[in-house]
């Protein structure tokens, strides 16, 4: 008998399995996809590591997590500096002095602040009642119209005037000429891709991995193979949707290899106009400063989620949050099951947060 059955070979399951195995525990990992690594899976095409489930940039300010992950890969110096393409006009993100200079010709931070202040004043101090008003109250009309409105509408499939204001509580505005998207101290992309990280974590004599198997297709059997289960699948599915179905936003990716060296000159370009149907194009080689003859790009489309689709982003509105709380209560009552990861806890987590959470869970579990 195994000590743990880990359902899901994503980052959470892999960290848990690895740490438990190191402590002498026998672990079985099952995965319904035909590969390990969950959404951080990368696969080599044309000599380029292609991020199969959307662009993944590792960033953290937590030194212990940064040091932890270095055991499994060496990281390059990639700094995320996405750009926005609005009808062929190019702007730097996040909104910073480069963006403001391009928009208005302003040079100094004071000039930029004054411009934003003028544009925010169209709301005349009105309390924002929807996402449109919220965005204008934070950054003014020009940035909203060119860089937020249509991009957000494509992401959510609804008009900004119909979206709740809480979706954008804050909009980072930087009054320096700094295009680094993240504020974290540590940032980079693993040289050789992300899959190797999970591969190395699972490469242990105490760990057995089985791919192409869904926990729910043989649940009665899987519930008897180990003393405890670490479950990283969808929490509502675990309880057979007894309170209802939690909602997600989904994505669709279109990937193609191109017979040219450099397609867009940047890893991430967001399309912020309403006419372009996709939200962004990723050119994977720029994550690793690639010099290959060919390039691989992925167009990312936002899409309504229905049961059976790949769940990407939890919808943390009131309805779904209340539903999740019901499942959370049920989960708390399960003595031999640990719920973890983005699907098990119905929460968007960055990679560093998932690592931290899994390390915490395994430490608590093994009481060391
Ligand atoms: P997952 O990776 O989803 O792993 C869960 C695994 O469980 C999956 O492999 C699934 O197939 C398997 N599974 C589910 N149900 C079953 C079942 N019934 N039986 C067997 N197996 C099952 N984070 C960052 O830090 N930086 C980024 O730039 C970044 N970009 C992102 C971009 C996108 C588009 C998305 C969606 C996420 C991004 N993230 C990013 C977040 C990152 O993907 C997550 O933090 C991480 O993948 C979560 O790991 P996990 O183990 O919780 O979940």
mmCIF file of C-alpha atoms and ligand atoms in Angstrom:
data_model
loop_
_atom_site.group_PDB
_atom_site.id
_atom_site.type_symbol
_atom_site.label_atom_id
_atom_site.label_comp_id
_atom_site.label_asym_id
_atom_site.label_seq_id
_atom_site.Cartn_x
_atom_site.Cartn_y
_atom_site.Cartn_z
ATOM 1 C CA UNK A 1 0.000 0.000 0.000
ATOM 2 C CA UNK A 2 1.172 3.528 -0.821
ATOM 3 C CA UNK A 3 1.329 6.253 1.805
ATOM 4 C CA UNK A 4 -0.077 8.836 -0.616
ATOM 5 C CA UNK A 5 -2.018 8.811 -3.828
ATOM 6 C CA UNK A 6 -1.422 12.146 -5.555
ATOM 7 C CA UNK A 7 -4.148 12.975 -8.069
ATOM 8 C CA UNK A 8 -2.590 15.294 -10.665
ATOM 9 C CA UNK A 9 1.063 15.670 -11.697
ATOM 10 C CA UNK A 10 1.076 19.496 -11.808
ATOM 11 C CA UNK A 11 3.452 21.583 -9.747
ATOM 12 C CA UNK A 12 1.502 21.134 -6.509
ATOM 13 C CA UNK A 13 1.278 17.356 -6.778
ATOM 14 C CA UNK A 14 4.912 17.063 -7.863
ATOM 15 C CA UNK A 15 6.307 19.140 -4.977
ATOM 16 C CA UNK A 16 4.217 17.194 -2.485
ATOM 17 C CA UNK A 17 5.230 13.831 -3.965
ATOM 18 C CA UNK A 18 8.905 14.786 -4.096
ATOM 19 C CA UNK A 19 9.111 15.989 -0.499
ATOM 20 C CA UNK A 20 7.117 13.033 0.859
ATOM 21 C CA UNK A 21 9.284 10.561 -1.101
ATOM 22 C CA UNK A 22 12.449 12.153 0.261
ATOM 23 C CA UNK A 23 11.117 11.404 3.735
ATOM 24 C CA UNK A 24 10.711 7.726 2.861
ATOM 25 C CA UNK A 25 7.011 7.765 1.981
ATOM 26 C CA UNK A 26 5.736 5.652 -0.904
ATOM 27 C CA UNK A 27 3.801 7.796 -3.373
ATOM 28 C CA UNK A 28 1.670 6.995 -6.398
ATOM 29 C CA UNK A 29 0.930 9.871 -8.783
ATOM 30 C CA UNK A 30 -1.902 9.565 -11.293
ATOM 31 C CA UNK A 31 -2.444 11.986 -14.153
ATOM 32 C CA UNK A 32 -5.292 12.088 -16.616
ATOM 33 C CA UNK A 33 -3.320 13.856 -19.364
ATOM 34 C CA UNK A 34 -0.711 12.055 -21.444
ATOM 35 C CA UNK A 35 2.100 14.062 -19.859
ATOM 36 C CA UNK A 36 3.297 15.284 -16.476
ATOM 37 C CA UNK A 37 3.663 18.907 -15.277
ATOM 38 C CA UNK A 38 0.063 20.141 -15.540
ATOM 39 C CA UNK A 39 -0.206 23.633 -16.943
ATOM 40 C CA UNK A 40 3.476 24.424 -16.718
ATOM 41 C CA UNK A 41 4.182 21.755 -19.343
ATOM 42 C CA UNK A 42 6.626 22.835 -22.054
ATOM 43 C CA UNK A 43 7.548 20.830 -25.118
ATOM 44 C CA UNK A 44 10.396 21.315 -27.558
ATOM 45 C CA UNK A 45 9.453 22.225 -31.131
ATOM 46 C CA UNK A 46 12.029 23.467 -33.671
ATOM 47 C CA UNK A 47 14.542 23.570 -30.791
ATOM 48 C CA UNK A 48 12.298 25.995 -28.891
ATOM 49 C CA UNK A 49 10.573 25.306 -25.568
ATOM 50 C CA UNK A 50 6.888 25.890 -26.322
ATOM 51 C CA UNK A 51 4.633 26.737 -23.369
ATOM 52 C CA UNK A 52 1.661 24.495 -24.136
ATOM 53 C CA UNK A 53 -0.833 26.040 -21.706
ATOM 54 C CA UNK A 54 -0.023 29.728 -21.948
ATOM 55 C CA UNK A 55 3.059 31.819 -21.240
ATOM 56 C CA UNK A 56 4.673 31.016 -17.892
ATOM 57 C CA UNK A 57 7.171 33.385 -16.313
ATOM 58 C CA UNK A 58 8.569 32.442 -12.945
ATOM 59 C CA UNK A 59 8.731 35.337 -10.505
ATOM 60 C CA UNK A 60 8.884 35.596 -6.738
ATOM 61 C CA UNK A 61 10.212 37.704 -3.911
ATOM 62 C CA UNK A 62 10.436 34.674 -1.662
ATOM 63 C CA UNK A 63 14.087 33.690 -1.450
ATOM 64 C CA UNK A 64 13.346 30.228 -0.079
ATOM 65 C CA UNK A 65 11.054 29.398 -3.024
ATOM 66 C CA UNK A 66 13.593 30.786 -5.504
ATOM 67 C CA UNK A 67 16.354 28.660 -3.978
ATOM 68 C CA UNK A 68 14.055 25.636 -3.864
ATOM 69 C CA UNK A 69 13.248 25.782 -7.566
ATOM 70 C CA UNK A 70 16.917 26.256 -8.545
ATOM 71 C CA UNK A 71 17.524 22.621 -7.491
ATOM 72 C CA UNK A 72 15.572 21.480 -10.508
ATOM 73 C CA UNK A 73 16.645 23.916 -13.234
ATOM 74 C CA UNK A 74 18.915 26.805 -14.004
ATOM 75 C CA UNK A 75 17.010 30.004 -14.760
ATOM 76 C CA UNK A 76 17.871 32.615 -17.375
ATOM 77 C CA UNK A 77 17.643 36.397 -16.953
ATOM 78 C CA UNK A 78 14.320 36.842 -18.790
ATOM 79 C CA UNK A 79 12.360 39.878 -17.606
ATOM 80 C CA UNK A 80 8.749 40.096 -18.617
ATOM 81 C CA UNK A 81 8.190 43.287 -20.634
ATOM 82 C CA UNK A 82 5.033 42.753 -22.648
ATOM 83 C CA UNK A 83 3.905 45.248 -25.234
ATOM 84 C CA UNK A 84 0.432 46.235 -26.376
ATOM 85 C CA UNK A 85 -0.569 46.522 -30.020
ATOM 86 C CA UNK A 86 -3.558 48.838 -30.483
ATOM 87 C CA UNK A 87 -4.380 49.109 -34.192
ATOM 88 C CA UNK A 88 -0.663 49.023 -34.977
ATOM 89 C CA UNK A 89 0.304 51.539 -32.271
ATOM 90 C CA UNK A 90 2.803 49.944 -29.886
ATOM 91 C CA UNK A 91 2.769 50.721 -26.144
ATOM 92 C CA UNK A 92 4.869 49.434 -23.272
ATOM 93 C CA UNK A 93 3.289 47.593 -20.381
ATOM 94 C CA UNK A 94 2.757 47.833 -17.485
ATOM 95 C CA UNK A 95 1.611 51.450 -17.778
ATOM 96 C CA UNK A 96 4.771 53.453 -17.206
ATOM 97 C CA UNK A 97 6.581 56.577 -18.389
ATOM 98 C CA UNK A 98 7.338 54.941 -21.776
ATOM 99 C CA UNK A 99 3.589 54.343 -22.233
ATOM 100 C CA UNK A 100 2.692 57.888 -21.174
ATOM 101 C CA UNK A 101 5.337 59.432 -23.407
ATOM 102 C CA UNK A 102 4.015 57.504 -26.420
ATOM 103 C CA UNK A 103 0.400 58.384 -25.599
ATOM 104 C CA UNK A 104 0.779 62.081 -24.817
ATOM 105 C CA UNK A 105 4.373 63.144 -25.469
ATOM 106 C CA UNK A 106 4.869 63.889 -21.767
ATOM 107 C CA UNK A 107 8.435 63.676 -20.467
ATOM 108 C CA UNK A 108 8.336 63.988 -16.696
ATOM 109 C CA UNK A 109 6.406 62.065 -14.032
ATOM 110 C CA UNK A 110 4.652 65.282 -12.960
ATOM 111 C CA UNK A 111 3.380 65.887 -16.499
ATOM 112 C CA UNK A 112 2.124 62.295 -16.691
ATOM 113 C CA UNK A 113 0.362 62.536 -13.310
ATOM 114 C CA UNK A 114 -1.301 65.768 -14.360
ATOM 115 C CA UNK A 115 -2.549 64.198 -17.603
ATOM 116 C CA UNK A 116 -3.976 61.176 -15.802
ATOM 117 C CA UNK A 117 -5.579 63.420 -13.185
ATOM 118 C CA UNK A 118 -7.280 65.507 -15.928
ATOM 119 C CA UNK A 119 -8.632 62.368 -17.591
ATOM 120 C CA UNK A 120 -9.861 60.788 -14.361
ATOM 121 C CA UNK A 121 -11.852 63.906 -13.594
ATOM 122 C CA UNK A 122 -14.463 63.098 -16.276
ATOM 123 C CA UNK A 123 -16.137 60.941 -13.604
ATOM 124 C CA UNK A 124 -16.491 64.019 -11.381
ATOM 125 C CA UNK A 125 -15.823 61.964 -8.238
ATOM 126 C CA UNK A 126 -18.662 59.523 -8.974
ATOM 127 C CA UNK A 127 -18.359 56.141 -7.180
ATOM 128 C CA UNK A 128 -17.509 53.608 -9.970
ATOM 129 C CA UNK A 129 -20.413 51.263 -10.630
ATOM 130 C CA UNK A 130 -18.865 49.036 -13.270
ATOM 131 C CA UNK A 131 -15.469 48.068 -14.645
ATOM 132 C CA UNK A 132 -15.438 50.906 -17.186
ATOM 133 C CA UNK A 133 -15.939 53.558 -14.521
ATOM 134 C CA UNK A 134 -13.506 51.844 -12.202
ATOM 135 C CA UNK A 135 -10.762 51.794 -14.864
ATOM 136 C CA UNK A 136 -11.340 55.442 -15.802
ATOM 137 C CA UNK A 137 -11.276 56.417 -12.134
ATOM 138 C CA UNK A 138 -7.863 54.778 -11.820
ATOM 139 C CA UNK A 139 -6.047 55.671 -15.070
ATOM 140 C CA UNK A 140 -8.246 58.042 -17.098
ATOM 141 C CA UNK A 141 -9.929 57.768 -20.484
ATOM 142 C CA UNK A 142 -7.063 57.326 -22.999
ATOM 143 C CA UNK A 143 -5.432 54.369 -21.274
ATOM 144 C CA UNK A 144 -8.848 52.845 -20.707
ATOM 145 C CA UNK A 145 -9.929 53.224 -24.362
ATOM 146 C CA UNK A 146 -6.682 52.063 -25.961
ATOM 147 C CA UNK A 147 -5.231 49.557 -23.549
ATOM 148 C CA UNK A 148 -7.970 48.202 -21.286
ATOM 149 C CA UNK A 149 -11.460 48.298 -22.806
ATOM 150 C CA UNK A 150 -11.419 45.842 -25.699
ATOM 151 C CA UNK A 151 -8.748 43.599 -24.170
ATOM 152 C CA UNK A 152 -10.866 43.135 -21.046
ATOM 153 C CA UNK A 153 -14.022 42.632 -23.112
ATOM 154 C CA UNK A 154 -12.283 39.885 -25.101
ATOM 155 C CA UNK A 155 -11.060 38.281 -21.871
ATOM 156 C CA UNK A 156 -14.485 38.203 -20.236
ATOM 157 C CA UNK A 157 -16.752 38.018 -23.283
ATOM 158 C CA UNK A 158 -18.816 40.938 -21.932
ATOM 159 C CA UNK A 159 -18.908 44.744 -22.184
ATOM 160 C CA UNK A 160 -16.901 46.583 -19.519
ATOM 161 C CA UNK A 161 -20.074 48.434 -18.550
ATOM 162 C CA UNK A 162 -21.601 45.062 -17.634
ATOM 163 C CA UNK A 163 -18.600 43.811 -15.680
ATOM 164 C CA UNK A 164 -18.318 44.444 -11.934
ATOM 165 C CA UNK A 165 -15.791 47.027 -10.804
ATOM 166 C CA UNK A 166 -14.070 44.649 -8.348
ATOM 167 C CA UNK A 167 -12.347 42.792 -11.213
ATOM 168 C CA UNK A 168 -9.767 45.586 -11.330
ATOM 169 C CA UNK A 169 -9.238 46.758 -7.790
ATOM 170 C CA UNK A 170 -5.841 48.145 -8.734
ATOM 171 C CA UNK A 171 -4.102 48.987 -11.970
ATOM 172 C CA UNK A 172 -0.361 49.243 -11.615
ATOM 173 C CA UNK A 173 0.799 52.654 -12.820
ATOM 174 C CA UNK A 174 4.504 53.339 -12.670
ATOM 175 C CA UNK A 175 5.985 56.799 -12.962
ATOM 176 C CA UNK A 176 9.417 55.526 -13.993
ATOM 177 C CA UNK A 177 10.756 54.375 -17.369
ATOM 178 C CA UNK A 178 10.629 50.735 -16.253
ATOM 179 C CA UNK A 179 9.032 48.097 -18.502
ATOM 180 C CA UNK A 180 9.518 45.196 -16.085
ATOM 181 C CA UNK A 181 6.022 43.773 -15.612
ATOM 182 C CA UNK A 182 6.683 42.269 -12.198
ATOM 183 C CA UNK A 183 7.866 43.939 -9.013
ATOM 184 C CA UNK A 184 9.404 40.738 -7.648
ATOM 185 C CA UNK A 185 13.083 40.439 -6.796
ATOM 186 C CA UNK A 186 13.630 37.148 -8.649
ATOM 187 C CA UNK A 187 12.445 36.364 -12.174
ATOM 188 C CA UNK A 188 13.390 34.084 -15.044
ATOM 189 C CA UNK A 189 12.610 31.155 -17.308
ATOM 190 C CA UNK A 190 14.099 27.706 -16.694
ATOM 191 C CA UNK A 191 16.734 26.956 -19.330
ATOM 192 C CA UNK A 192 15.489 23.788 -21.051
ATOM 193 C CA UNK A 193 11.842 24.394 -20.102
ATOM 194 C CA UNK A 194 9.525 23.718 -17.181
ATOM 195 C CA UNK A 195 8.777 20.029 -17.769
ATOM 196 C CA UNK A 196 12.233 18.993 -16.534
ATOM 197 C CA UNK A 197 11.442 20.562 -13.144
ATOM 198 C CA UNK A 198 8.494 18.243 -12.576
ATOM 199 C CA UNK A 199 10.368 15.345 -14.180
ATOM 200 C CA UNK A 200 13.200 15.704 -11.671
ATOM 201 C CA UNK A 201 10.765 16.062 -8.787
ATOM 202 C CA UNK A 202 9.031 12.820 -9.712
ATOM 203 C CA UNK A 203 12.245 10.922 -10.445
ATOM 204 C CA UNK A 204 12.550 9.080 -7.141
ATOM 205 C CA UNK A 205 12.520 5.370 -6.310
ATOM 206 C CA UNK A 206 9.609 5.950 -3.902
ATOM 207 C CA UNK A 207 7.415 7.526 -6.587
ATOM 208 C CA UNK A 208 5.370 5.679 -9.179
ATOM 209 C CA UNK A 209 3.708 7.727 -11.927
ATOM 210 C CA UNK A 210 0.812 6.598 -14.113
ATOM 211 C CA UNK A 211 -0.349 8.761 -17.024
ATOM 212 C CA UNK A 212 -3.647 8.745 -18.962
ATOM 213 C CA UNK A 213 -5.689 7.737 -15.926
ATOM 214 C CA UNK A 214 -8.578 9.694 -14.517
ATOM 215 C CA UNK A 215 -9.227 9.309 -10.799
ATOM 216 C CA UNK A 216 -12.971 9.306 -11.419
ATOM 217 C CA UNK A 217 -12.878 6.475 -13.912
ATOM 218 C CA UNK A 218 -11.667 4.073 -11.250
ATOM 219 C CA UNK A 219 -12.400 5.914 -8.051
ATOM 220 C CA UNK A 220 -13.328 2.916 -5.886
ATOM 221 C CA UNK A 221 -9.982 1.301 -6.659
ATOM 222 C CA UNK A 222 -7.892 4.457 -6.258
ATOM 223 C CA UNK A 223 -9.445 5.155 -2.883
ATOM 224 C CA UNK A 224 -7.943 1.932 -1.577
ATOM 225 C CA UNK A 225 -4.376 2.127 -2.942
ATOM 226 C CA UNK A 226 -3.016 4.603 -0.393
ATOM 227 C CA UNK A 227 -3.489 5.700 3.188
ATOM 228 C CA UNK A 228 -4.132 9.281 2.119
ATOM 229 C CA UNK A 229 -5.051 11.165 -1.035
ATOM 230 C CA UNK A 230 -3.581 14.468 -2.199
ATOM 231 C CA UNK A 231 -6.189 15.761 -4.604
ATOM 232 C CA UNK A 232 -5.346 18.542 -7.084
ATOM 233 C CA UNK A 233 -8.293 18.130 -9.455
ATOM 234 C CA UNK A 234 -11.522 20.166 -9.439
ATOM 235 C CA UNK A 235 -13.003 20.304 -5.945
ATOM 236 C CA UNK A 236 -16.637 20.276 -7.126
ATOM 237 C CA UNK A 237 -16.019 17.148 -9.195
ATOM 238 C CA UNK A 238 -14.606 15.372 -6.135
ATOM 239 C CA UNK A 239 -17.975 15.881 -4.436
ATOM 240 C CA UNK A 240 -19.875 14.905 -7.566
ATOM 241 C CA UNK A 241 -21.083 18.506 -8.047
ATOM 242 C CA UNK A 242 -23.569 18.038 -5.223
ATOM 243 C CA UNK A 243 -23.916 21.796 -4.632
ATOM 244 C CA UNK A 244 -23.586 22.782 -8.307
ATOM 245 C CA UNK A 245 -20.837 23.483 -10.828
ATOM 246 C CA UNK A 246 -18.043 26.003 -10.218
ATOM 247 C CA UNK A 247 -17.371 28.222 -13.240
ATOM 248 C CA UNK A 248 -14.129 29.061 -15.015
ATOM 249 C CA UNK A 249 -12.892 31.131 -17.954
ATOM 250 C CA UNK A 250 -11.224 28.998 -20.564
ATOM 251 C CA UNK A 251 -8.618 29.607 -23.265
ATOM 252 C CA UNK A 252 -7.948 28.315 -26.732
ATOM 253 C CA UNK A 253 -4.444 28.200 -28.176
ATOM 254 C CA UNK A 254 -3.428 28.145 -31.836
ATOM 255 C CA UNK A 255 0.242 27.295 -32.230
ATOM 256 C CA UNK A 256 2.230 27.382 -35.460
ATOM 257 C CA UNK A 257 5.858 27.108 -36.507
ATOM 258 C CA UNK A 258 6.901 29.835 -38.941
ATOM 259 C CA UNK A 259 9.655 29.759 -41.484
ATOM 260 C CA UNK A 260 11.179 33.008 -40.288
ATOM 261 C CA UNK A 261 13.603 33.920 -37.568
ATOM 262 C CA UNK A 262 11.738 36.602 -35.716
ATOM 263 C CA UNK A 263 8.001 37.235 -35.948
ATOM 264 C CA UNK A 264 7.223 39.999 -33.456
ATOM 265 C CA UNK A 265 10.455 40.856 -31.629
ATOM 266 C CA UNK A 266 9.008 40.210 -28.171
ATOM 267 C CA UNK A 267 7.803 37.186 -26.215
ATOM 268 C CA UNK A 268 4.392 38.634 -25.361
ATOM 269 C CA UNK A 269 2.310 41.048 -27.448
ATOM 270 C CA UNK A 270 -1.195 41.874 -26.210
ATOM 271 C CA UNK A 271 -3.754 42.892 -28.830
ATOM 272 C CA UNK A 272 -5.823 45.549 -27.130
ATOM 273 C CA UNK A 273 -8.147 46.465 -30.025
ATOM 274 C CA UNK A 274 -11.600 44.981 -30.422
ATOM 275 C CA UNK A 275 -11.196 43.728 -33.992
ATOM 276 C CA UNK A 276 -8.347 41.244 -33.449
ATOM 277 C CA UNK A 277 -10.068 38.117 -32.129
ATOM 278 C CA UNK A 278 -7.194 36.858 -29.987
ATOM 279 C CA UNK A 279 -5.942 38.516 -26.817
ATOM 280 C CA UNK A 280 -2.247 37.944 -27.337
ATOM 281 C CA UNK A 281 0.494 36.307 -29.362
ATOM 282 C CA UNK A 282 3.335 34.534 -27.619
ATOM 283 C CA UNK A 283 6.602 34.061 -29.498
ATOM 284 C CA UNK A 284 8.228 31.382 -27.388
ATOM 285 C CA UNK A 285 11.868 31.715 -28.489
ATOM 286 C CA UNK A 286 12.126 35.184 -26.939
ATOM 287 C CA UNK A 287 11.624 33.678 -23.472
ATOM 288 C CA UNK A 288 15.002 32.035 -23.953
ATOM 289 C CA UNK A 289 16.776 34.540 -26.251
ATOM 290 C CA UNK A 290 16.565 31.923 -29.012
ATOM 291 C CA UNK A 291 18.518 32.291 -32.242
ATOM 292 C CA UNK A 292 16.994 29.357 -34.164
ATOM 293 C CA UNK A 293 16.214 29.787 -37.876
ATOM 294 C CA UNK A 294 12.505 29.208 -37.329
ATOM 295 C CA UNK A 295 10.097 30.525 -34.752
ATOM 296 C CA UNK A 296 6.976 29.216 -32.997
ATOM 297 C CA UNK A 297 4.056 31.464 -32.100
ATOM 298 C CA UNK A 298 0.829 30.881 -30.185
ATOM 299 C CA UNK A 299 -2.315 32.941 -30.559
ATOM 300 C CA UNK A 300 -4.307 32.952 -27.333
ATOM 301 C CA UNK A 301 -8.087 33.293 -27.450
ATOM 302 C CA UNK A 302 -10.244 33.762 -24.387
ATOM 303 C CA UNK A 303 -13.292 31.543 -24.330
ATOM 304 C CA UNK A 304 -16.445 30.806 -22.370
ATOM 305 C CA UNK A 305 -16.015 27.662 -20.249
ATOM 306 C CA UNK A 306 -18.436 24.788 -20.289
ATOM 307 C CA UNK A 307 -18.143 21.464 -18.488
ATOM 308 C CA UNK A 308 -15.566 19.284 -20.216
ATOM 309 C CA UNK A 309 -13.454 22.268 -21.367
ATOM 310 C CA UNK A 310 -10.046 22.892 -19.848
ATOM 311 C CA UNK A 311 -10.608 25.044 -16.735
ATOM 312 C CA UNK A 312 -8.095 27.909 -16.619
ATOM 313 C CA UNK A 313 -9.211 30.826 -14.480
ATOM 314 C CA UNK A 314 -11.629 30.483 -11.550
ATOM 315 C CA UNK A 315 -14.380 33.104 -11.607
ATOM 316 C CA UNK A 316 -14.153 34.569 -8.139
ATOM 317 C CA UNK A 317 -17.458 36.436 -8.178
ATOM 318 C CA UNK A 318 -19.923 36.258 -5.333
ATOM 319 C CA UNK A 319 -21.927 33.340 -6.721
ATOM 320 C CA UNK A 320 -18.903 31.113 -7.292
ATOM 321 C CA UNK A 321 -17.177 32.162 -4.068
ATOM 322 C CA UNK A 322 -20.245 31.147 -2.076
ATOM 323 C CA UNK A 323 -20.427 27.849 -3.913
ATOM 324 C CA UNK A 324 -16.749 27.215 -3.278
ATOM 325 C CA UNK A 325 -17.229 27.841 0.449
ATOM 326 C CA UNK A 326 -19.744 24.974 0.526
ATOM 327 C CA UNK A 327 -17.262 22.632 -1.088
ATOM 328 C CA UNK A 328 -14.497 23.878 1.177
ATOM 329 C CA UNK A 329 -16.610 22.876 4.173
ATOM 330 C CA UNK A 330 -17.083 19.392 2.753
ATOM 331 C CA UNK A 331 -13.350 19.174 2.071
ATOM 332 C CA UNK A 332 -12.526 20.115 5.659
ATOM 333 C CA UNK A 333 -14.525 17.118 6.846
ATOM 334 C CA UNK A 334 -12.486 14.672 4.728
ATOM 335 C CA UNK A 335 -9.890 13.314 7.122
ATOM 336 C CA UNK A 336 -7.737 11.453 4.639
ATOM 337 C CA UNK A 337 -7.774 13.844 1.726
ATOM 338 C CA UNK A 338 -5.603 16.930 1.267
ATOM 339 C CA UNK A 339 -7.015 19.366 -1.294
ATOM 340 C CA UNK A 340 -4.394 21.487 -3.012
ATOM 341 C CA UNK A 341 -3.404 23.476 -6.079
ATOM 342 C CA UNK A 342 -5.434 25.807 -8.242
ATOM 343 C CA UNK A 343 -8.298 23.383 -8.952
ATOM 344 C CA UNK A 344 -8.435 21.812 -5.508
ATOM 345 C CA UNK A 345 -8.694 25.230 -3.854
ATOM 346 C CA UNK A 346 -10.496 27.014 -6.723
ATOM 347 C CA UNK A 347 -8.049 29.897 -6.681
ATOM 348 C CA UNK A 348 -5.643 31.420 -9.159
ATOM 349 C CA UNK A 349 -2.116 30.714 -7.923
ATOM 350 C CA UNK A 350 1.168 31.712 -9.472
ATOM 351 C CA UNK A 351 3.828 29.011 -9.545
ATOM 352 C CA UNK A 352 5.759 30.347 -6.562
ATOM 353 C CA UNK A 353 2.566 30.332 -4.495
ATOM 354 C CA UNK A 354 1.815 26.740 -5.462
ATOM 355 C CA UNK A 355 5.318 25.653 -4.455
ATOM 356 C CA UNK A 356 5.026 27.469 -1.148
ATOM 357 C CA UNK A 357 1.594 25.978 -0.438
ATOM 358 C CA UNK A 358 2.697 22.435 -1.286
ATOM 359 C CA UNK A 359 5.833 22.737 0.866
ATOM 360 C CA UNK A 360 3.696 23.997 3.731
ATOM 361 C CA UNK A 361 1.180 21.163 3.330
ATOM 362 C CA UNK A 362 3.809 18.432 3.215
ATOM 363 C CA UNK A 363 5.634 19.892 6.215
ATOM 364 C CA UNK A 364 2.422 19.977 8.218
ATOM 365 C CA UNK A 365 1.555 16.482 7.085
ATOM 366 C CA UNK A 366 4.925 14.965 7.971
ATOM 367 C CA UNK A 367 5.203 17.130 11.083
ATOM 368 C CA UNK A 368 8.766 18.213 10.524
HETATM 369 P P1 LIG B 1 -2.248 22.105 -12.617
HETATM 370 O O1 LIG B 1 -1.004 22.514 -13.296
HETATM 371 O O2 LIG B 1 -3.528 22.379 -13.284
HETATM 372 O O3 LIG B 1 -2.147 20.532 -12.304
HETATM 373 C C1 LIG B 1 -3.265 19.752 -11.972
HETATM 374 C C2 LIG B 1 -3.112 18.430 -12.683
HETATM 375 O O4 LIG B 1 -4.123 17.534 -12.213
HETATM 376 C C3 LIG B 1 -3.310 18.543 -14.194
HETATM 377 O O5 LIG B 1 -2.221 17.968 -14.852
HETATM 378 C C4 LIG B 1 -4.605 17.756 -14.447
HETATM 379 O O6 LIG B 1 -4.605 17.104 -15.688
HETATM 380 C C5 LIG B 1 -4.586 16.767 -13.298
HETATM 381 N N1 LIG B 1 -5.901 16.253 -12.959
HETATM 382 C C6 LIG B 1 -7.026 16.988 -12.719
HETATM 383 N N2 LIG B 1 -8.063 16.173 -12.453
HETATM 384 C C7 LIG B 1 -7.589 14.903 -12.505
HETATM 385 C C8 LIG B 1 -8.208 13.624 -12.341
HETATM 386 N N3 LIG B 1 -9.501 13.512 -12.082
HETATM 387 N N4 LIG B 1 -7.440 12.522 -12.461
HETATM 388 C C9 LIG B 1 -6.107 12.623 -12.763
HETATM 389 N N5 LIG B 1 -5.488 13.820 -12.941
HETATM 390 C C10 LIG B 1 -6.214 14.945 -12.822
HETATM 391 N N6 LIG B 1 2.099 31.259 -12.911
HETATM 392 C C11 LIG B 1 3.228 31.988 -12.787
HETATM 393 O O7 LIG B 1 3.882 31.949 -11.740
HETATM 394 N N7 LIG B 1 3.669 32.772 -13.837
HETATM 395 C C12 LIG B 1 2.996 32.853 -15.010
HETATM 396 O O8 LIG B 1 3.418 33.565 -15.920
HETATM 397 C C13 LIG B 1 1.791 32.095 -15.154
HETATM 398 N N8 LIG B 1 1.097 32.149 -16.305
HETATM 399 C C14 LIG B 1 -0.068 31.435 -16.409
HETATM 400 C C15 LIG B 1 -0.761 31.508 -17.609
HETATM 401 C C16 LIG B 1 -1.957 30.802 -17.759
HETATM 402 C C17 LIG B 1 -2.706 30.889 -19.051
HETATM 403 C C18 LIG B 1 -2.456 30.035 -16.676
HETATM 404 C C19 LIG B 1 -3.763 29.307 -16.790
HETATM 405 C C20 LIG B 1 -1.742 29.945 -15.485
HETATM 406 C C21 LIG B 1 -0.546 30.644 -15.341
HETATM 407 N N9 LIG B 1 0.220 30.552 -14.174
HETATM 408 C C22 LIG B 1 1.371 31.291 -14.057
HETATM 409 C C23 LIG B 1 -0.208 29.695 -13.041
HETATM 410 C C24 LIG B 1 0.389 28.268 -13.081
HETATM 411 O O9 LIG B 1 -0.041 27.618 -14.256
HETATM 412 C C25 LIG B 1 -0.080 27.520 -11.832
HETATM 413 O O10 LIG B 1 0.434 28.132 -10.687
HETATM 414 C C26 LIG B 1 0.307 26.028 -11.771
HETATM 415 O O11 LIG B 1 0.267 25.385 -13.000
HETATM 416 C C27 LIG B 1 -0.638 25.334 -10.809
HETATM 417 O O12 LIG B 1 -0.237 24.004 -10.563
HETATM 418 P P2 LIG B 1 -1.295 22.978 -9.993
HETATM 419 O O13 LIG B 1 -0.546 21.730 -9.681
HETATM 420 O O14 LIG B 1 -2.083 23.600 -8.911
HETATM 421 O O15 LIG B 1 -2.350 22.760 -11.175
#
